[in-house]
Amino acid sequence: MIYLDNNATTRIAPEVAEAMLPYLTKFFGNPSSAHALGREMKQAVENARQEVAELIGAADASEVVFTSCGSESDNWAINGALATQPEKKHIVTTQVEHEAVRNLCQQLETQGYEVSWIGVNSEGELDMEGLRQALRDDTAIVSVMLANNETGVLFPISEIGQLVRERTNALFHVDGVQAVGKLPIDLKSWQVDLFALSGHKFHAPQGIGALYMRRGVDLPSFIVGGKQEDGRRAGTSAVPGIVGLGAASRLARLEDDHDTVLDLRNLLEDSILNEIPNARLNGPADRSKRLPNTSNISFEYVEGQNILTHLDEAGIYVSTGSACHSSSHESSPTLRAMNVPYTAAQGSVRFSVGRYNTEAEIRETLTVLPGIIKKLVDMSPYENELKALYAKRG
Amino acid sequence: MTNLGVRRHPRALLVEILLSTAETLKEHFLNPSNVGEAGEPRFTGRAVSVSCGAVVQFSVQVDQAHNILQAKFRAVGCDVLISASSLLSEAVTGMSTAEAANDVHSQSFVEEFAEIDDNRSACVALAGSALISALQDYSNTARDEWSGDDALICTCFFVSEQTIEREIQNRGLTTVGEVTRVCSAGGGCGSCHQLIQEILDSVALP
């Protein structure tokens, strides 16, 4: 198996599993209990909180609240920000957010909120002037992702934070789910109020996330119940997951894999773009504007789903932005916002490298992929368009 | 030898393809048969889905006895579309054009099967439409090239204008469907429906 789908989820690191094991066996107490076992659990939770805070550069560990996933964190941030400012009915977000933000904002539109959807250019970079103009006195929250899950494109959070502060009193929420563990993050140097992250994107287990709330930002609990998490989120703490998230944060901070991942991604991306004439990159050619691990590549005039099935058969796992249903072919909203032509969006494949990939795996992928593309190119009815592309490059 | 007049249950072929096992579909997706262009004389048809953007193109090579010697396709679309095109190309090779058209007609197929399998029926039908379109290309050419005394209308079932006129007059037929039931004309690829309608209109004139 060659796993190149690390933006979907990642394998649990051995160090993480090892750290969690005692909390799946020996330490089974409730951290809210007053006895020694409870105190042991409580200590483990607080150690993990400290690790997460250090990874994201929070000024204080108390700014980190554990949740069940990235989507919960995003939902809590946005709904909470609206609840604390009932007089404000305006939201600013982008056209390329993850469903956790996009679908929520679409739902809020039907409930009396006005949403400004900021667009991107053909390389996926945010329309900063559009954002500037959208900010208003009655804007309750600005919600922008740090790294796009499909293309890896990074938005300039520091710049956006300053803009939000200058122009409004709105809260600024950042969906950092796809970026944490892949980039150094220092929240105390940014003007960010809320920040969502998810453990399984960086080698912690699924089912654990966190919401950073800058000190002074106080959102009502998303779940009504007990006084866990300092009264900010009800529900018994998921200690094994929390310990896993702490261990994964420590691993990401102390043994960062950014350089090796970057090298592998570049090898893969360069080879594909050089060797396959109908391949084109979705995103900025300037790699400093993208995550180090992600390549979103369109194979023009062929179907991404077909590529995925062939790679799957070869034991290579990737994702496609194209999803076919009988009634509609839903190309990804991100690629649509970038104005990627339909015949290219249809053939988009996301390769996302991770810490456990090896050069041998990338080379194996590079030996298998051209044959698959060739087979589909030979089958494509867009013969003339493909001939032109192959002649030009060939 | 031609197979004129052979009637199986209409739509049988697309239903068979739709009900193929997952293994069969996968095998045909991974290693599709008959990719490319048929030999000359070649007749070509294309079908495009406006809802999903899939494109499939069929070409057939037909001999003088109206038999399909080769059926080939090109497609860009979902895995099911590729599998269905491959299965269809295999199934119609060796059939007469009439038999193939009669078996594949897909108009009501989608409506009937939409409820059963929402994900596949439209894709299977799209492959069928492209093949029908290639057969129509063949029929239109054959009709134009026909040099007999009496104009040929239905090239699938080899029915002349005279026969159709006679049946309409003798039996008082008023619709294309009635003509097809009585003399098979129009029961294949459907390329002559407009011509049959014109004959109906001219005969009906006082």
XYZ file of C-alpha atoms in Angstrom, chain A residues 2-331:
330
model
C 1.235 3.454 -0.944
C -0.773 6.010 1.001
C -0.775 9.417 -0.684
C -4.013 10.651 0.877
C -2.641 12.275 4.034
C -4.966 15.284 3.715
C -7.894 12.896 4.196
C -6.454 11.336 7.318
C -3.125 10.026 8.588
C -1.981 6.862 10.278
C -1.575 6.999 14.032
C 2.109 7.484 14.839
C 3.674 4.662 16.887
C 4.714 7.254 19.493
C 1.094 8.370 19.733
C -0.259 4.840 20.101
C 2.332 4.145 22.782
C 1.395 7.265 24.721
C -2.283 6.374 24.525
C -2.004 2.741 25.550
C -1.964 3.254 29.333
C -5.134 5.328 28.994
C -6.831 2.495 27.143
C -5.822 -0.037 29.779
C -4.586 1.072 33.186
C -5.850 4.627 33.554
C -9.574 4.518 33.046
C -10.717 7.194 35.498
C -12.764 10.301 34.940
C -10.637 13.450 35.064
C -13.470 15.189 36.920
C -13.192 12.718 39.821
C -11.539 13.960 43.004
C -9.612 10.744 43.796
C -6.074 9.814 42.806
C -7.095 8.048 39.598
C -9.135 11.081 38.547
C -6.201 13.370 39.337
C -3.913 11.183 37.222
C -6.347 11.548 34.293
C -6.662 15.285 34.847
C -2.883 15.651 34.785
C -2.676 13.756 31.477
C -5.291 16.077 29.965
C -3.440 19.182 31.143
C -0.107 17.873 29.817
C -1.716 17.322 26.437
C -3.240 20.808 26.512
C 0.228 22.234 27.066
C 1.610 20.266 24.088
C -1.133 21.477 21.772
C -0.657 25.074 22.957
C 3.057 24.883 22.219
C 2.513 23.418 18.756
C 0.217 26.247 17.665
C 2.009 29.023 19.550
C -0.844 29.856 21.929
C 0.109 32.397 24.606
C -1.351 30.138 27.293
C -2.480 26.507 27.501
C -5.859 27.605 28.860
C -6.646 28.946 25.393
C -6.949 25.366 24.077
C -10.276 23.533 24.497
C -10.648 19.917 23.408
C -13.462 18.971 21.027
C -14.434 15.848 19.110
C -13.259 16.944 15.656
C -12.405 19.839 13.372
C -16.004 20.242 12.246
C -17.182 20.650 15.834
C -14.511 23.284 16.394
C -15.543 25.201 13.262
C -19.245 24.960 14.101
C -18.687 26.028 17.672
C -16.514 28.979 16.651
C -19.009 30.358 14.151
C -22.240 29.634 16.024
C -20.658 30.817 19.263
C -19.443 34.075 17.727
C -22.925 34.767 16.392
C -24.555 33.944 19.728
C -22.380 36.433 21.613
C -23.167 39.256 19.155
C -26.897 38.872 18.477
C -27.213 42.344 16.965
C -24.757 41.538 14.147
C -26.083 39.571 11.174
C -23.182 39.553 8.754
C -20.586 36.826 8.134
C -17.518 36.975 5.900
C -16.012 33.750 4.588
C -14.547 32.355 1.353
C -15.829 30.287 -1.542
C -13.272 27.565 -0.935
C -13.833 26.632 2.724
C -14.198 23.063 3.964
C -17.814 21.824 4.189
C -17.758 22.327 7.957
C -17.674 26.084 7.356
C -19.277 26.317 3.910
C -22.369 24.245 4.637
C -22.866 25.907 8.016
C -22.698 29.380 6.456
C -25.108 28.302 3.722
C -27.492 27.120 6.423
C -27.097 30.413 8.299
C -28.001 32.264 5.093
C -31.432 30.641 5.284
C -31.744 31.754 8.911
C -31.484 35.495 8.358
C -27.724 35.958 8.169
C -26.011 37.660 5.275
C -22.839 35.960 4.081
C -20.132 37.555 1.916
C -18.373 34.776 0.005
C -14.896 36.009 -0.941
C -13.500 34.538 -4.156
C -10.043 33.461 -5.280
C -8.003 33.966 -8.451
C -7.150 31.231 -10.953
C -4.269 30.077 -8.742
C -6.510 29.847 -5.688
C -5.194 32.979 -3.925
C -7.659 35.012 -1.904
C -9.154 38.223 -3.287
C -7.825 40.525 -0.550
C -9.466 43.629 -1.990
C -12.801 41.808 -2.051
C -12.242 40.866 1.582
C -11.371 44.432 2.559
C -14.544 45.741 0.968
C -16.736 43.074 2.527
C -15.820 43.989 6.125
C -18.547 46.053 7.838
C -19.555 47.382 11.237
C -22.180 44.665 11.568
C -19.809 41.816 10.607
C -19.966 39.312 13.472
C -17.316 36.872 12.320
C -14.719 36.431 9.604
C -13.966 32.761 8.954
C -11.042 31.900 6.687
C -9.056 28.695 6.310
C -5.288 28.699 6.695
C -4.597 25.948 4.148
C -6.983 24.642 1.536
C -7.649 20.926 1.903
C -7.780 20.276 -1.845
C -5.027 22.454 -3.282
C -2.918 23.219 -0.198
C -3.080 26.944 -1.032
C -2.252 29.093 2.016
C -4.153 32.248 2.874
C -2.227 35.177 4.440
C -3.713 34.908 7.924
C -1.450 37.511 9.492
C -2.439 40.091 6.879
C -6.127 39.162 7.060
C -6.031 39.419 10.862
C -4.688 42.970 10.695
C -7.296 43.930 8.136
C -10.107 42.544 10.281
C -8.818 44.435 13.335
C -8.456 47.710 11.434
C -11.876 47.634 9.857
C -14.217 45.884 12.303
C -14.842 44.536 15.780
C -15.652 41.137 14.263
C -14.192 37.943 15.689
C -11.639 36.275 13.424
C -11.859 32.491 13.123
C -9.287 30.416 11.259
C -9.907 26.841 10.132
C -6.402 25.477 10.618
C -7.344 21.811 10.312
C -5.331 21.132 7.164
C -2.292 23.158 8.228
C -1.497 22.058 11.767
C 1.451 19.674 11.833
C 2.418 20.648 8.290
C 3.599 24.202 8.981
C 5.025 26.115 11.923
C 2.156 28.077 13.486
C 2.473 30.920 15.993
C -0.961 32.139 16.970
C 0.209 34.689 19.534
C 1.860 36.657 16.717
C -1.340 36.668 14.636
C -4.553 38.584 15.316
C -6.599 35.396 15.482
C -9.463 34.931 17.975
C -10.459 31.364 17.211
C -8.595 28.508 15.532
C -9.793 24.979 14.741
C -7.592 21.900 14.520
C -8.125 18.164 14.184
C -5.893 15.379 15.527
C -6.261 12.779 12.792
C -4.724 15.114 10.206
C -1.384 14.851 11.977
C -1.080 11.317 13.308
C -3.399 11.444 16.334
C -6.503 9.235 16.223
C -9.809 10.236 14.661
C -12.367 11.695 17.052
C -10.265 14.343 18.755
C -9.933 18.016 17.879
C -9.455 21.340 19.580
C -10.597 24.919 19.418
C -8.187 27.670 20.328
C -9.942 30.619 21.951
C -7.774 33.649 22.457
C -7.847 34.787 26.074
C -10.774 37.144 26.516
C -12.915 35.398 23.921
C -15.710 33.582 25.696
C -18.132 31.496 23.687
C -21.165 29.722 25.152
C -20.738 25.938 25.428
C -21.774 24.133 22.266
C -22.897 21.143 24.316
C -25.102 21.742 27.338
C -24.108 19.704 30.388
C -21.376 19.591 32.991
C -18.543 21.934 33.780
C -15.758 20.124 31.934
C -13.054 22.066 30.129
C -13.342 24.894 32.654
C -17.046 25.199 31.912
C -16.439 25.833 28.238
C -17.379 22.458 26.779
C -19.590 19.915 28.502
C -19.070 16.171 28.137
C -16.616 13.793 29.776
C -13.129 14.411 28.409
C -12.043 11.812 25.837
C -8.795 11.158 27.671
C -7.187 8.549 25.332
C -7.797 10.804 22.338
C -6.618 13.886 24.198
C -3.421 12.108 25.237
C -2.977 11.047 21.600
C -3.446 14.611 20.396
C -0.847 15.780 22.914
C 1.643 13.145 21.786
C 1.034 13.963 18.119
C 1.566 17.672 18.840
C 4.838 16.888 20.582
C 5.963 14.716 17.671
C 5.058 17.399 15.116
C 6.934 20.038 17.103
C 10.075 18.129 18.056
C 10.514 15.901 15.017
C 9.036 17.903 12.244
C 8.914 16.205 8.867
C 8.461 19.310 6.760
C 11.687 19.037 4.766
C 11.434 15.357 3.856
C 7.760 15.704 3.014
C 8.541 18.755 0.880
C 11.269 16.887 -1.029
C 9.017 13.921 -1.734
C 6.122 16.127 -2.807
C 8.400 18.117 -5.128
C 9.819 14.967 -6.677
C 6.328 13.674 -7.344
C 4.968 16.965 -8.632
C 7.926 17.859 -10.858
C 8.048 14.431 -12.437
C 4.320 14.337 -13.169
C 4.234 17.831 -14.629
C 7.345 17.213 -16.728
C 6.487 13.765 -17.980
C 2.742 13.852 -18.561
C 1.727 16.394 -21.215
C -1.920 16.711 -20.159
C -1.026 17.293 -16.496
C -1.475 20.794 -15.056
C -1.088 22.079 -11.542
C -4.081 23.521 -9.697
C -2.586 26.195 -7.445
C 0.283 28.669 -7.500
C 3.515 27.566 -9.157
C 5.217 29.455 -6.288
C 5.455 26.633 -3.785
C 5.879 28.896 -0.791
C 2.198 29.702 -1.227
C 1.154 26.080 -0.725
C 1.399 23.390 1.938
C 4.618 21.408 1.615
C 2.786 18.094 1.205
C -0.015 18.720 -1.300
C -0.193 18.579 -5.095
C -3.511 19.002 -6.840
C -2.993 18.030 -10.452
C -5.504 17.909 -13.283
C -5.101 15.370 -16.038
C -6.981 17.131 -18.762
C -9.647 15.374 -20.841
C -9.693 12.259 -18.671
C -11.723 11.426 -15.567
C -10.258 11.647 -12.063
C -12.464 8.869 -10.755
C -11.000 6.501 -13.404
C -7.461 7.432 -12.337
C -8.365 6.810 -8.699
C -9.775 3.348 -9.487
C -6.690 2.330 -11.483
C -4.335 3.602 -8.763
C -6.442 1.858 -6.128
C -6.028 -1.372 -8.086
C -2.253 -0.804 -7.981
C -2.410 -0.248 -4.195
C -1.858 3.508 -4.430
C -4.359 5.673 -2.575
C -5.197 9.239 -3.600
C -8.285 11.483 -3.734
C -10.136 13.135 -6.570
C -11.995 16.428 -6.532
C -14.424 15.057 -9.025
C -17.425 13.096 -7.827
C -19.803 11.610 -10.358
C -23.485 11.097 -9.691
C -26.111 10.225 -12.238
C -27.790 13.588 -11.897
C -24.754 15.801 -11.686
C -21.016 15.793 -11.903
C -19.944 17.822 -8.932
C -16.561 19.230 -9.542
